[in-house]
C-alpha cells in the first residue's frame, strides 16, 4: 500500500480518476448517446431501432440539410476571417500607448460579457424591419429611401447574422491576441528597427511569427464556437428566411426536438464532429508546433 | 568607422530629467566604456545614440553628421542588447542575416558574410539552431555576430555580459576586446562593472546621476580621480576614505590623520586648517610601525595577496598586502598610507 502511494503512475492515475469519471459521465455518455441515436430511427417518445447509415443517406439527399452545411461553412469562414482581421487590428491598436488604455480595453470586452441571448435580442431589434436604428440613420443621412429588410432576404440575413456573430466574437480574439502581443519583448522591435525593418516589416517578420502559436489556439476556439453557433441564429432568425441561415446546429435542433426526428437530428449533429476534429488537427499540427518553441534537437 | 560626439545632450522622461547635459567625444576606432551605478542613465544615453530614444536636447553626431532626427536604421550602428534580443523564431543564420535580408542582399552574399562572422565567433556549427537551443554564451555570440555582419560605423553594447556567469564573463570580455582590436570599429560599451570598464576601455566615461563625473583612460582615472565619486567607483577593492585636517608645519603642508599621524600634503598654504577627506587605495596601505592605529576585523588571504579588513577610528578600511600576515581578529596593527588623494568633503572635488 505504502509503495503504491509513492508510485508516480499510480498517484497520477488516482488523482485523475475523479475527473475521468466526471468526463465519462457528462461528456462521453451524451456524446455516445448522440452518436448512437444518429444510427437509429428514434423519434421523440419512441426509442429507435438500429438502421445503420440510413439517416446519413437521407440527409445527404436532403436539400435543406445540404444548404445548412453550406451555410455553416460560409458563416464560419467569413465570420472567422473577419474576426481574426478585426481582432488583430484591435489588439495592435490596444497594444500601443493610447490614453485611457485600460478603459478602452474594458470596453472592448463588453460584447463578450453580455449573454449571447441578450445581445442577440439587441441585434434583433437593430435589424428589425420597421424600427432598425441602422435603417433609420441611413435614411436620415439620405443614403437610402426605404428601410432595409435585414433578416427577411436570404443573403441579407446571412450577412446580418454574420455581422452579429463578429460583433460578439471579436473581443475574445482581440484580448487573447493582445495578451500574445504583450509577451513579445520590446527589444525585439528595437533590434529589428536597428536591423532596418520598417514597421510593416516588423509586423511581418517579428510580430506575426511570434504570434502564430496564440493565433492558432485562438482561431481554433473561434472556429469551433462559430461552427457550432446556435443561440444567435435561433434568436435572430430561427434559420429563416427560407432556411437561408440554418446552420447544422440549428437545423439539427429543429429536426430533432421541434420536428421530433431524434435520429435524424442526431445524425446531422454527429456529422459536424469530423469537421471540428479537422479544424483542431489543422491548428495543432499546422500552426502550433513550431521547432523554435520546442526544446531539444528536433527540427 | 566614425567618431561619435555628444554635445550637451540631455533627456527627460515627462518632467523628470534623467540625463543632464552630457559632453563626450569618442574618437574613430576607440573603445569607450560608459560606466556608473544602476540608474545613472547609461542605457538611456546609449539608446539615444542608437536612436531608440528621442533626444530631448543637445546634439549627437556620428561620423560628423548630426543624427538627432535620423531613424536608427539610417545611423549605421549595430547594437548588442543585454537580453540579446535574438529573434526566437529564426535560426542563428537567419538572425545574423536578417538585416541583409531586409536590405535585399543576395542569398550568396548573406551566406558569405554570415560565415565570416560565424568563423570569427566560433558559431559555424550552430548556424541551423534556434536561439533556445543555445547556451547563454553562444546566444551572446550570436548577438555579436548579428552586429558584426552589419559592418557598422559604431558598435553599441548595453551590458552584454551581465547575464553570463563569472567565468564566461571574463572570457567574453577578452573576446570582445580581441574582436575590437581586429575590427577597430568605434565601440561604445555600457556596464556598471568597473572591472569590465578598466580592462576593456580605451576611454572610460564615469557617469553618476545623469552627469559625467570624469572622462579618461583607465589609468588616468585610477591614478588621478577628479572627485570622490570616481575615486570610490574605480578600483577594486574600493578606495578607503578617512578624515583629516590640513596643517602647516616646518616640512610644508601636511595632513593630520585621526590619531595624529602626519602625512605630506601637496596643497597650497592657504588651505591651512581645512577639513579634508583622505583617500587611500587598499594597495597603498602598508603594514608599518609608523602608521595609523588599526584594529583587525577579518583577514582574507586570496593566495596572491591578503586582504585585511580593519577599523581605523571607527571607519572601515581595507588593506591589500602582498606579504602573508597571520593577524588575529581584534589585533592592533598600524597601517601607513604611502599614497593619498585629498578631497574636499563638501563638493567632493579633488584638492
Ligand atoms: N521610459 C522611461 N520612463 C521614465 N523614466 C525612465 C525610463 N527609462 C529610464 N528611466 C529612468 O532613467 C534613469 C536612467 O535609466 P537607465 O536605464 O539609463 O539607467 P542605467 O544607468 O542603464 O541603469 P542600469 O545599470 O540599472 O541598467 C532611471 O532613473 C530610470 O528610472
Ligand atoms: Mg541599463
mmCIF file of C-alpha atoms in Angstrom, chain B:
data_model
loop_
_atom_site.group_PDB
_atom_site.id
_atom_site.type_symbol
_atom_site.label_atom_id
_atom_site.label_comp_id
_atom_site.label_asym_id
_atom_site.label_seq_id
_atom_site.Cartn_x
_atom_site.Cartn_y
_atom_site.Cartn_z
ATOM 1 C CA UNK B 1 34.037 53.755 -38.871
ATOM 2 C CA UNK B 2 33.329 57.067 -37.338
ATOM 3 C CA UNK B 3 33.800 59.338 -34.383
ATOM 4 C CA UNK B 4 30.828 59.941 -32.119
ATOM 5 C CA UNK B 5 30.301 63.283 -30.452
ATOM 6 C CA UNK B 6 27.749 64.197 -27.811
ATOM 7 C CA UNK B 7 27.229 67.876 -27.197
ATOM 8 C CA UNK B 8 25.175 68.984 -24.208
ATOM 9 C CA UNK B 9 22.877 66.014 -24.551
ATOM 10 C CA UNK B 10 20.037 65.788 -22.089
ATOM 11 C CA UNK B 11 16.988 63.636 -21.752
ATOM 12 C CA UNK B 12 13.721 63.981 -19.889
ATOM 13 C CA UNK B 13 11.001 61.433 -19.425
ATOM 14 C CA UNK B 14 7.981 63.629 -18.921
ATOM 15 C CA UNK B 15 9.019 66.108 -16.281
ATOM 16 C CA UNK B 16 11.873 64.077 -14.800
ATOM 17 C CA UNK B 17 15.249 64.745 -16.291
ATOM 18 C CA UNK B 18 17.498 61.695 -16.236
ATOM 19 C CA UNK B 19 20.465 62.848 -18.344
ATOM 20 C CA UNK B 20 21.780 66.328 -17.652
ATOM 21 C CA UNK B 21 23.881 67.820 -20.410
ATOM 22 C CA UNK B 22 26.494 65.250 -21.344
ATOM 23 C CA UNK B 23 29.512 66.112 -23.493
ATOM 24 C CA UNK B 24 31.604 63.233 -24.765
ATOM 25 C CA UNK B 25 33.855 62.875 -27.774
ATOM 26 C CA UNK B 26 34.642 59.330 -28.857
ATOM 27 C CA UNK B 27 37.359 59.110 -31.454
ATOM 28 C CA UNK B 28 37.222 56.947 -34.539
ATOM 29 C CA UNK B 29 38.113 53.367 -33.646
ATOM 30 C CA UNK B 30 38.058 53.969 -29.934
ATOM 31 C CA UNK B 31 36.583 51.546 -27.405
ATOM 32 C CA UNK B 32 34.670 53.750 -24.999
ATOM 33 C CA UNK B 33 33.034 52.388 -21.864
ATOM 34 C CA UNK B 34 30.210 54.176 -20.092
ATOM 35 C CA UNK B 35 30.260 53.093 -16.505
ATOM 36 C CA UNK B 36 28.263 54.119 -13.476
ATOM 37 C CA UNK B 37 25.908 52.835 -10.826
ATOM 38 C CA UNK B 38 22.474 51.476 -11.651
ATOM 39 C CA UNK B 39 20.005 54.108 -12.789
ATOM 40 C CA UNK B 40 22.578 56.746 -13.688
ATOM 41 C CA UNK B 41 21.370 56.975 -17.283
ATOM 42 C CA UNK B 42 23.941 54.901 -19.168
ATOM 43 C CA UNK B 43 21.390 52.866 -21.078
ATOM 44 C CA UNK B 44 19.351 55.945 -21.806
ATOM 45 C CA UNK B 45 22.394 57.647 -23.273
ATOM 46 C CA UNK B 46 23.276 54.614 -25.373
ATOM 47 C CA UNK B 47 19.716 54.293 -26.606
ATOM 48 C CA UNK B 48 19.766 57.918 -27.646
ATOM 49 C CA UNK B 49 22.898 57.259 -29.672
ATOM 50 C CA UNK B 50 21.151 54.262 -31.218
ATOM 51 C CA UNK B 51 18.053 56.294 -31.981
ATOM 52 C CA UNK B 52 15.771 54.169 -29.855
ATOM 53 C CA UNK B 53 15.120 57.062 -27.514
ATOM 54 C CA UNK B 54 14.371 60.586 -28.575
ATOM 55 C CA UNK B 55 16.958 63.230 -27.709
ATOM 56 C CA UNK B 56 15.388 65.925 -25.538
ATOM 57 C CA UNK B 57 18.184 68.396 -26.111
ATOM 58 C CA UNK B 58 21.739 68.805 -27.336
ATOM 59 C CA UNK B 59 23.289 67.151 -30.354
ATOM 60 C CA UNK B 60 24.611 63.719 -31.222
ATOM 61 C CA UNK B 61 26.957 63.393 -34.172
ATOM 62 C CA UNK B 62 28.042 60.147 -35.768
ATOM 63 C CA UNK B 63 30.800 60.491 -38.320
ATOM 64 C CA UNK B 64 30.350 64.243 -38.421
ATOM 65 C CA UNK B 65 26.635 64.038 -39.182
ATOM 66 C CA UNK B 66 24.080 65.254 -36.668
ATOM 67 C CA UNK B 67 21.735 62.318 -36.177
ATOM 68 C CA UNK B 68 19.177 63.763 -33.771
ATOM 69 C CA UNK B 69 16.361 63.202 -36.220
ATOM 70 C CA UNK B 70 17.807 60.218 -38.096
ATOM 71 C CA UNK B 71 15.963 56.897 -37.556
ATOM 72 C CA UNK B 72 18.009 54.007 -36.082
ATOM 73 C CA UNK B 73 18.421 52.071 -39.296
ATOM 74 C CA UNK B 74 19.983 55.030 -41.082
ATOM 75 C CA UNK B 75 22.539 55.710 -38.359
ATOM 76 C CA UNK B 76 24.696 52.802 -39.471
ATOM 77 C CA UNK B 77 25.091 51.418 -35.986
ATOM 78 C CA UNK B 78 24.669 47.945 -34.542
ATOM 79 C CA UNK B 79 23.586 47.211 -31.023
ATOM 80 C CA UNK B 80 24.054 44.236 -28.724
ATOM 81 C CA UNK B 81 21.311 44.114 -26.129
ATOM 82 C CA UNK B 82 21.568 42.929 -22.570
ATOM 83 C CA UNK B 83 18.945 40.238 -23.180
ATOM 84 C CA UNK B 84 20.466 39.665 -26.668
ATOM 85 C CA UNK B 85 17.077 40.276 -28.345
ATOM 86 C CA UNK B 86 17.557 37.347 -30.709
ATOM 87 C CA UNK B 87 14.556 36.534 -32.849
ATOM 88 C CA UNK B 88 13.370 33.285 -31.268
ATOM 89 C CA UNK B 89 11.674 32.035 -34.417
ATOM 90 C CA UNK B 90 14.733 32.375 -36.601
ATOM 91 C CA UNK B 91 17.787 30.171 -36.782
ATOM 92 C CA UNK B 92 21.182 31.547 -35.900
ATOM 93 C CA UNK B 93 21.840 32.044 -39.598
ATOM 94 C CA UNK B 94 18.595 33.929 -40.138
ATOM 95 C CA UNK B 95 19.171 36.005 -37.043
ATOM 96 C CA UNK B 96 22.516 37.087 -38.332
ATOM 97 C CA UNK B 97 21.338 37.560 -41.894
ATOM 98 C CA UNK B 98 18.148 39.415 -41.040
ATOM 99 C CA UNK B 99 19.472 42.899 -41.743
ATOM 100 C CA UNK B 100 20.842 41.777 -45.106
ATOM 101 C CA UNK B 101 17.585 40.078 -45.928
ATOM 102 C CA UNK B 102 15.751 43.329 -45.268
ATOM 103 C CA UNK B 103 18.268 45.146 -47.417
ATOM 104 C CA UNK B 104 17.530 42.701 -50.224
ATOM 105 C CA UNK B 105 21.001 41.195 -50.433
ATOM 106 C CA UNK B 106 21.532 38.032 -52.428
ATOM 107 C CA UNK B 107 21.495 34.673 -50.688
ATOM 108 C CA UNK B 108 25.089 34.245 -51.808
ATOM 109 C CA UNK B 109 26.300 37.378 -50.106
ATOM 110 C CA UNK B 110 24.306 36.632 -46.968
ATOM 111 C CA UNK B 111 25.898 33.226 -46.622
ATOM 112 C CA UNK B 112 29.331 34.597 -47.241
ATOM 113 C CA UNK B 113 29.148 37.346 -44.657
ATOM 114 C CA UNK B 114 27.386 35.275 -42.036
ATOM 115 C CA UNK B 115 30.075 32.641 -42.415
ATOM 116 C CA UNK B 116 32.849 35.149 -41.961
ATOM 117 C CA UNK B 117 31.264 36.380 -38.735
ATOM 118 C CA UNK B 118 30.402 32.876 -37.574
ATOM 119 C CA UNK B 119 34.005 31.835 -38.093
ATOM 120 C CA UNK B 120 35.305 34.690 -36.002
ATOM 121 C CA UNK B 121 32.892 33.815 -33.215
ATOM 122 C CA UNK B 122 33.089 30.023 -33.465
ATOM 123 C CA UNK B 123 29.452 29.675 -34.393
ATOM 124 C CA UNK B 124 29.787 27.765 -37.659
ATOM 125 C CA UNK B 125 28.293 24.543 -36.340
ATOM 126 C CA UNK B 126 25.336 26.289 -34.744
ATOM 127 C CA UNK B 127 24.011 28.145 -37.772
ATOM 128 C CA UNK B 128 20.955 25.900 -38.080
ATOM 129 C CA UNK B 129 19.990 26.049 -34.441
ATOM 130 C CA UNK B 130 17.336 28.173 -32.862
ATOM 131 C CA UNK B 131 18.319 30.574 -30.070
ATOM 132 C CA UNK B 132 16.616 28.489 -27.420
ATOM 133 C CA UNK B 133 18.858 25.585 -28.301
ATOM 134 C CA UNK B 134 21.967 27.573 -27.407
ATOM 135 C CA UNK B 135 23.728 28.287 -24.147
ATOM 136 C CA UNK B 136 23.886 31.806 -22.753
ATOM 137 C CA UNK B 137 27.391 32.378 -24.040
ATOM 138 C CA UNK B 138 26.508 31.117 -27.508
ATOM 139 C CA UNK B 139 23.487 33.401 -27.640
ATOM 140 C CA UNK B 140 25.716 36.244 -26.631
ATOM 141 C CA UNK B 141 27.987 35.431 -29.557
ATOM 142 C CA UNK B 142 25.067 35.281 -31.947
ATOM 143 C CA UNK B 143 24.036 38.728 -30.782
ATOM 144 C CA UNK B 144 27.535 39.956 -31.533
ATOM 145 C CA UNK B 145 27.529 38.111 -34.838
ATOM 146 C CA UNK B 146 24.382 39.913 -35.823
ATOM 147 C CA UNK B 147 26.161 43.180 -35.128
ATOM 148 C CA UNK B 148 29.389 42.213 -36.920
ATOM 149 C CA UNK B 149 27.587 41.121 -40.053
ATOM 150 C CA UNK B 150 26.198 44.607 -40.435
ATOM 151 C CA UNK B 151 29.731 46.047 -40.583
ATOM 152 C CA UNK B 152 28.504 49.245 -38.953
ATOM 153 C CA UNK B 153 30.240 52.517 -38.213
ATOM 154 C CA UNK B 154 29.660 52.106 -34.495
ATOM 155 C CA UNK B 155 29.010 49.150 -32.192
ATOM 156 C CA UNK B 156 26.818 49.772 -29.189
ATOM 157 C CA UNK B 157 26.797 47.316 -26.285
ATOM 158 C CA UNK B 158 24.369 47.538 -23.388
ATOM 159 C CA UNK B 159 25.666 45.371 -20.538
ATOM 160 C CA UNK B 160 26.132 42.439 -22.909
ATOM 161 C CA UNK B 161 27.807 40.236 -20.322
ATOM 162 C CA UNK B 162 25.586 40.717 -17.322
ATOM 163 C CA UNK B 163 23.569 37.555 -17.969
ATOM 164 C CA UNK B 164 26.625 35.316 -18.024
ATOM 165 C CA UNK B 165 28.332 33.534 -15.186
ATOM 166 C CA UNK B 166 31.525 34.979 -13.773
ATOM 167 C CA UNK B 167 33.936 32.755 -15.671
ATOM 168 C CA UNK B 168 32.261 33.192 -19.022
ATOM 169 C CA UNK B 169 32.107 36.907 -18.409
ATOM 170 C CA UNK B 170 35.851 37.116 -18.095
ATOM 171 C CA UNK B 171 36.289 35.026 -21.228
ATOM 172 C CA UNK B 172 33.825 37.065 -23.281
ATOM 173 C CA UNK B 173 35.423 40.246 -22.046
ATOM 174 C CA UNK B 174 38.647 39.171 -23.647
ATOM 175 C CA UNK B 175 36.870 38.051 -26.782
ATOM 176 C CA UNK B 176 35.113 41.361 -27.237
ATOM 177 C CA UNK B 177 38.347 43.185 -26.685
ATOM 178 C CA UNK B 178 40.108 40.995 -29.244
ATOM 179 C CA UNK B 179 37.279 41.496 -31.657
ATOM 180 C CA UNK B 180 37.645 45.222 -31.316
ATOM 181 C CA UNK B 181 41.363 45.054 -31.933
ATOM 182 C CA UNK B 182 40.647 43.072 -35.056
ATOM 183 C CA UNK B 183 37.790 45.133 -36.464
ATOM 184 C CA UNK B 184 38.794 48.512 -34.978
ATOM 185 C CA UNK B 185 35.215 49.695 -35.188
ATOM 186 C CA UNK B 186 34.283 52.530 -32.859
ATOM 187 C CA UNK B 187 32.549 50.895 -29.901
ATOM 188 C CA UNK B 188 30.501 52.236 -27.033
ATOM 189 C CA UNK B 189 30.053 49.815 -24.217
ATOM 190 C CA UNK B 190 27.775 50.256 -21.223
ATOM 191 C CA UNK B 191 28.406 48.472 -17.958
ATOM 192 C CA UNK B 192 28.041 49.022 -14.261
ATOM 193 C CA UNK B 193 31.063 46.847 -13.587
ATOM 194 C CA UNK B 194 34.182 48.950 -13.164
ATOM 195 C CA UNK B 195 36.451 45.953 -13.747
ATOM 196 C CA UNK B 196 34.940 45.480 -17.173
ATOM 197 C CA UNK B 197 35.442 49.166 -17.776
ATOM 198 C CA UNK B 198 39.070 49.128 -16.634
ATOM 199 C CA UNK B 199 40.031 46.043 -18.603
ATOM 200 C CA UNK B 200 38.307 46.816 -21.877
ATOM 201 C CA UNK B 201 38.270 50.549 -22.353
ATOM 202 C CA UNK B 202 40.470 52.909 -24.302
ATOM 203 C CA UNK B 203 38.410 55.642 -22.722
ATOM 204 C CA UNK B 204 36.140 55.467 -19.722
ATOM 205 C CA UNK B 205 33.244 57.798 -19.081
ATOM 206 C CA UNK B 206 32.218 57.618 -15.432
ATOM 207 C CA UNK B 207 28.598 58.641 -15.035
ATOM 208 C CA UNK B 208 26.584 59.412 -11.957
ATOM 209 C CA UNK B 209 23.052 60.696 -11.723
ATOM 210 C CA UNK B 210 22.813 61.626 -15.394
ATOM 211 C CA UNK B 211 26.086 63.551 -15.444
ATOM 212 C CA UNK B 212 29.614 62.647 -16.474
ATOM 213 C CA UNK B 213 31.929 62.691 -13.486
ATOM 214 C CA UNK B 214 35.178 62.154 -15.369
ATOM 215 C CA UNK B 215 36.380 61.040 -18.765
ATOM 216 C CA UNK B 216 39.778 59.492 -19.349
ATOM 217 C CA UNK B 217 41.829 56.395 -19.932
ATOM 218 C CA UNK B 218 41.547 53.654 -17.315
ATOM 219 C CA UNK B 219 44.859 54.533 -15.711
ATOM 220 C CA UNK B 220 44.164 58.259 -15.716
ATOM 221 C CA UNK B 221 41.007 57.606 -13.754
ATOM 222 C CA UNK B 222 42.824 55.281 -11.431
ATOM 223 C CA UNK B 223 45.829 57.481 -10.854
ATOM 224 C CA UNK B 224 44.079 60.803 -10.998
ATOM 225 C CA UNK B 225 40.454 60.611 -9.917
ATOM 226 C CA UNK B 226 38.830 64.019 -10.255
ATOM 227 C CA UNK B 227 36.475 63.608 -7.329
ATOM 228 C CA UNK B 228 35.299 61.374 -4.520
ATOM 229 C CA UNK B 229 32.784 59.588 -6.700
ATOM 230 C CA UNK B 230 35.293 58.487 -9.318
ATOM 231 C CA UNK B 231 37.836 57.649 -6.645
ATOM 232 C CA UNK B 232 35.352 55.401 -4.874
ATOM 233 C CA UNK B 233 33.968 53.882 -8.043
ATOM 234 C CA UNK B 234 37.132 52.952 -9.897
ATOM 235 C CA UNK B 235 39.357 50.327 -8.339
ATOM 236 C CA UNK B 236 38.618 47.127 -6.517
ATOM 237 C CA UNK B 237 38.522 46.840 -3.558
ATOM 238 C CA UNK B 238 37.300 50.405 -3.405
ATOM 239 C CA UNK B 239 39.383 53.294 -2.148
ATOM 240 C CA UNK B 240 39.331 53.929 1.638
ATOM 241 C CA UNK B 241 38.253 57.321 2.878
ATOM 242 C CA UNK B 242 39.493 58.746 6.171
ATOM 243 C CA UNK B 243 39.039 62.148 7.734
ATOM 244 C CA UNK B 244 41.947 64.520 8.106
ATOM 245 C CA UNK B 245 42.885 68.121 8.608
ATOM 246 C CA UNK B 246 45.375 70.293 6.760
ATOM 247 C CA UNK B 247 48.032 71.974 8.877
ATOM 248 C CA UNK B 248 51.226 73.848 8.211
ATOM 249 C CA UNK B 249 54.494 72.635 9.657
ATOM 250 C CA UNK B 250 58.172 73.252 9.078
ATOM 251 C CA UNK B 251 58.141 70.440 6.490
ATOM 252 C CA UNK B 252 55.491 72.232 4.449
ATOM 253 C CA UNK B 253 51.796 71.473 4.194
ATOM 254 C CA UNK B 254 50.726 68.304 5.933
ATOM 255 C CA UNK B 255 47.531 66.430 6.578
ATOM 256 C CA UNK B 256 46.850 65.277 10.095
ATOM 257 C CA UNK B 257 45.069 61.924 10.315
ATOM 258 C CA UNK B 258 42.724 60.707 13.067
ATOM 259 C CA UNK B 259 45.346 59.643 15.518
ATOM 260 C CA UNK B 260 47.779 62.412 14.864
ATOM 261 C CA UNK B 261 49.772 60.813 12.067
ATOM 262 C CA UNK B 262 51.139 63.483 9.758
ATOM 263 C CA UNK B 263 51.461 62.919 6.044
ATOM 264 C CA UNK B 264 52.834 65.257 3.427
ATOM 265 C CA UNK B 265 50.037 67.050 1.562
ATOM 266 C CA UNK B 266 50.730 68.557 -1.840
ATOM 267 C CA UNK B 267 48.486 71.608 -1.353
ATOM 268 C CA UNK B 268 48.938 75.347 -1.220
ATOM 269 C CA UNK B 269 49.371 77.132 2.078
ATOM 270 C CA UNK B 270 46.011 78.965 2.089
ATOM 271 C CA UNK B 271 44.261 75.684 2.783
ATOM 272 C CA UNK B 272 45.513 75.572 6.341
ATOM 273 C CA UNK B 273 43.057 74.338 8.956
ATOM 274 C CA UNK B 274 40.729 72.881 6.417
ATOM 275 C CA UNK B 275 38.939 69.529 6.972
ATOM 276 C CA UNK B 276 39.628 67.084 4.137
ATOM 277 C CA UNK B 277 38.798 63.553 3.094
ATOM 278 C CA UNK B 278 41.913 61.472 2.650
ATOM 279 C CA UNK B 279 41.548 58.716 0.078
ATOM 280 C CA UNK B 280 43.916 55.751 0.182
ATOM 281 C CA UNK B 281 43.768 52.792 -2.143
ATOM 282 C CA UNK B 282 43.905 49.431 -0.323
ATOM 283 C CA UNK B 283 47.134 48.535 -2.070
ATOM 284 C CA UNK B 284 48.742 51.768 -0.848
ATOM 285 C CA UNK B 285 48.258 50.847 2.802
ATOM 286 C CA UNK B 286 51.400 49.290 4.203
ATOM 287 C CA UNK B 287 51.683 47.408 7.463
ATOM 288 C CA UNK B 288 54.332 49.517 9.134
ATOM 289 C CA UNK B 289 55.139 50.544 12.687
ATOM 290 C CA UNK B 290 54.822 54.262 11.911
ATOM 291 C CA UNK B 291 51.276 54.088 10.515
ATOM 292 C CA UNK B 292 47.818 54.869 11.893
ATOM 293 C CA UNK B 293 46.361 52.596 14.527
ATOM 294 C CA UNK B 294 44.012 49.994 13.144
ATOM 295 C CA UNK B 295 42.109 47.088 14.614
ATOM 296 C CA UNK B 296 41.920 43.931 12.525
ATOM 297 C CA UNK B 297 38.405 42.652 11.863
ATOM 298 C CA UNK B 298 38.836 39.937 9.252
ATOM 299 C CA UNK B 299 41.792 38.648 7.286
ATOM 300 C CA UNK B 300 41.144 37.100 3.867
ATOM 301 C CA UNK B 301 44.121 35.534 2.151
ATOM 302 C CA UNK B 302 43.460 35.075 -1.568
ATOM 303 C CA UNK B 303 46.782 33.430 -2.227
ATOM 304 C CA UNK B 304 48.439 36.119 -4.277
ATOM 305 C CA UNK B 305 47.726 38.782 -1.712
ATOM 306 C CA UNK B 306 45.950 39.230 1.595
ATOM 307 C CA UNK B 307 43.011 41.495 2.252
ATOM 308 C CA UNK B 308 42.917 42.897 5.748
ATOM 309 C CA UNK B 309 39.598 44.363 6.841
ATOM 310 C CA UNK B 310 40.081 46.645 9.780
ATOM 311 C CA UNK B 311 38.775 49.673 11.638
ATOM 312 C CA UNK B 312 40.630 52.944 11.807
ATOM 313 C CA UNK B 313 38.992 55.259 14.331
ATOM 314 C CA UNK B 314 35.544 53.822 13.619
ATOM 315 C CA UNK B 315 35.910 53.816 9.829
ATOM 316 C CA UNK B 316 36.032 50.561 7.861
ATOM 317 C CA UNK B 317 39.246 50.255 5.950
ATOM 318 C CA UNK B 318 40.593 47.577 3.634
ATOM 319 C CA UNK B 319 44.256 46.993 3.064
ATOM 320 C CA UNK B 320 45.631 44.673 0.418
ATOM 321 C CA UNK B 321 49.137 43.499 1.178
ATOM 322 C CA UNK B 322 51.475 41.182 -0.655
ATOM 323 C CA UNK B 323 53.162 39.736 2.418
ATOM 324 C CA UNK B 324 51.434 36.969 4.307
ATOM 325 C CA UNK B 325 50.418 38.027 7.783
ATOM 326 C CA UNK B 326 48.864 35.882 10.468
ATOM 327 C CA UNK B 327 46.809 38.606 12.150
ATOM 328 C CA UNK B 328 44.087 37.632 14.581
ATOM 329 C CA UNK B 329 40.774 39.456 14.676
ATOM 330 C CA UNK B 330 40.976 42.192 17.283
ATOM 331 C CA UNK B 331 44.727 42.565 16.929
ATOM 332 C CA UNK B 332 46.068 46.105 16.827
ATOM 333 C CA UNK B 333 48.237 46.932 13.833
ATOM 334 C CA UNK B 334 49.473 50.086 12.171
ATOM 335 C CA UNK B 335 48.869 50.987 8.568
ATOM 336 C CA UNK B 336 50.876 53.545 6.690
ATOM 337 C CA UNK B 337 49.287 55.291 3.675
ATOM 338 C CA UNK B 338 52.104 55.628 1.187
ATOM 339 C CA UNK B 339 49.994 57.486 -1.363
ATOM 340 C CA UNK B 340 46.974 59.638 -0.630
ATOM 341 C CA UNK B 341 44.375 61.672 -2.503
ATOM 342 C CA UNK B 342 42.805 64.669 -0.827
ATOM 343 C CA UNK B 343 39.221 65.673 -1.425
ATOM 344 C CA UNK B 344 37.009 68.496 -0.336
ATOM 345 C CA UNK B 345 34.338 66.926 1.910
ATOM 346 C CA UNK B 346 31.606 69.324 0.764
ATOM 347 C CA UNK B 347 31.983 69.315 -3.012
ATOM 348 C CA UNK B 348 33.821 66.005 -3.323
ATOM 349 C CA UNK B 349 36.367 67.700 -5.607
ATOM 350 C CA UNK B 350 39.975 66.647 -5.602
ATOM 351 C CA UNK B 351 42.265 69.166 -3.909
#
